[in-house]
Amino acid sequence: MTRQQKGTLYVFLASVFYSLGGICMKGIPWNGLAVNGGRTAIAVVVMAVYLWLTGQKLRFNRWILLGAVAVSCTNILFAVANKMTTAANAIVLQYTAPIFVILLTAIFLRKRPGGLDVAACAVVFGGVLCFFVESLSGGSLTGDVLALISGVSYAVVFMLNDLPDGDALSAAFFGHMISAAVGVPFLLRETDFTLTPMISLLVLGVFQVGFAFIFLGEGLKTTPSVTASLVSGLEPVLNPILVAVFYPGVDHIGFVSLIGAVIVVGGVVGYNVLLARKSPQKIL
């Protein structure tokens, strides 16, 4: 397996962990900022242990600070938007990220996207829209706008290692610290600390944020930002599918949604197969 293939696998695993968010958030009757503050506080501990075990040292500079702000904005905006608009609206609007990755890399990093990148972006985003076409309604305009802005900050997250002297893991660690500092005061106002919310919060913090950003950070070391953002397109499909499986009476997956899921999975797999053939790399 090549270094880039390993990196892509890590990004895929990150998207799997991200997809646990829908299930867990249904079990927490808290304010969005409170949920985000609790899960990112746990994630800080998880990442600190990982960095200590692997001997990796935190770095800090203005570019890492920019990345940290992008991470915290993505966490905060999506958590709040998820409470203000429908889950489908929030996740679809956030998944405009690949489009913003292409635009931002072209404008600021002077990197022109390849035809394969643009085509794959169109196919995957079209599949995501198809997947949610049956439920894109009933949202709040404010929530929708916040979710769309989170798509921009999410794009910067995928570019963490492309920034001059950037470091994805350091940016994620400091970003979670910012998120926790903002959200913990809201967490202290909550009153329901029964078993279900606490277990759900623990899963969110350890897996859906902590492990997810660890895998994403490691994956971004060798995976181009456009590729990473496209592979992460599996997350907005896995998220509602898992919710439908574990909460069958709450969410229903229709035929059009299944078509969208096939398009996304097929687009991501096809993109990586074509990319591997186009740019073969040395096997480790």
XYZ file of C-alpha atoms in Angstrom, residues 8-141:
134
model
C -6.784 7.954 2.098
C -7.662 4.985 4.309
C -7.122 7.135 7.403
C -9.407 9.837 5.981
C -12.032 7.164 5.267
C -11.817 5.910 8.868
C -12.186 9.505 10.058
C -15.395 9.836 8.040
C -16.722 6.642 9.628
C -16.109 8.064 13.108
C -17.654 11.404 12.098
C -20.807 9.581 11.022
C -21.510 8.563 14.631
C -22.605 12.123 15.356
C -26.225 11.716 14.268
C -26.866 8.712 16.525
C -25.182 10.185 19.585
C -26.652 13.681 19.342
C -30.155 12.209 19.369
C -29.437 10.959 22.872
C -28.363 14.354 24.259
C -31.160 16.878 25.001
C -28.769 19.809 25.412
C -28.007 23.114 23.745
C -25.742 22.737 20.698
C -22.919 24.741 22.273
C -23.110 22.582 25.412
C -22.847 19.366 23.381
C -19.926 20.734 21.405
C -18.163 21.990 24.529
C -18.427 18.614 26.219
C -17.337 16.514 23.253
C -14.375 18.730 22.365
C -13.184 18.846 25.994
C -13.051 15.034 25.944
C -11.382 15.110 22.523
C -8.586 17.344 23.870
C -7.731 14.650 26.432
C -7.847 11.896 23.782
C -5.564 13.819 21.435
C -3.172 14.745 24.246
C -2.764 11.059 25.146
C -2.226 10.166 21.464
C 0.421 12.867 20.983
C 2.194 11.737 24.167
C 2.147 8.047 23.161
C 3.455 8.773 19.660
C 6.037 11.298 20.810
C 4.678 14.030 18.553
C 5.150 17.566 19.800
C 2.653 20.380 19.453
C 3.665 23.261 17.237
C 2.252 26.762 17.100
C 2.481 29.592 14.596
C 0.060 31.919 12.834
C -0.879 29.314 10.239
C -1.597 26.694 12.876
C -3.666 29.343 14.707
C -5.644 29.921 11.499
C -6.212 26.177 11.245
C -7.279 26.011 14.896
C -9.843 28.765 14.315
C -11.149 26.856 11.287
C -11.481 23.652 13.344
C -13.293 25.421 16.182
C -15.596 27.292 13.788
C -16.484 24.039 12.031
C -17.291 22.357 15.352
C -19.275 25.257 16.796
C -21.180 26.329 13.681
C -22.261 22.805 12.785
C -23.338 21.977 16.345
C -25.464 25.126 16.541
C -26.835 24.746 13.011
C -27.804 21.146 13.743
C -30.113 22.430 16.488
C -31.575 25.287 14.403
C -32.271 23.547 11.104
C -32.914 19.984 9.994
C -30.030 17.531 10.297
C -30.241 16.904 6.548
C -29.991 20.616 5.705
C -27.046 21.079 8.072
C -24.990 18.202 6.763
C -25.683 18.883 3.080
C -24.805 22.557 3.393
C -21.638 21.729 5.323
C -20.692 19.312 2.588
C -20.228 22.185 0.166
C -16.676 21.905 1.586
C -15.109 20.171 -1.474
C -16.255 23.045 -3.667
C -14.670 25.577 -1.316
C -11.487 23.474 -1.131
C -11.112 23.752 -4.900
C -11.840 27.496 -4.859
C -9.551 28.291 -1.915
C -6.620 26.230 -3.196
C -6.934 27.912 -6.595
C -7.173 31.443 -5.149
C -4.733 31.344 -2.229
C -2.392 28.428 -2.971
C -2.316 28.926 -6.746
C -3.102 25.262 -7.365
C -5.400 24.592 -10.300
C -7.681 21.595 -9.730
C -7.481 18.796 -12.250
C -10.410 17.799 -14.420
C -10.777 14.584 -12.419
C -11.038 16.594 -9.183
C -13.769 18.848 -10.541
C -15.706 15.968 -12.092
C -15.538 13.889 -8.912
C -16.608 16.883 -6.840
C -19.672 17.377 -9.044
C -20.608 13.687 -8.953
C -20.204 13.291 -5.187
C -21.984 16.537 -4.340
C -24.794 15.602 -6.728
C -25.110 12.260 -4.971
C -25.304 13.961 -1.579
C -28.074 16.269 -2.789
C -29.901 13.296 -4.293
C -29.578 11.440 -0.999
C -31.254 14.264 0.910
C -33.726 15.478 -1.731
C -36.586 13.888 0.199
C -35.829 15.776 3.389
C -34.374 19.167 2.431
C -37.198 21.227 3.870
C -38.496 22.737 7.076
C -35.199 24.248 8.142
C -34.379 27.644 9.614
C -32.751 30.247 7.373
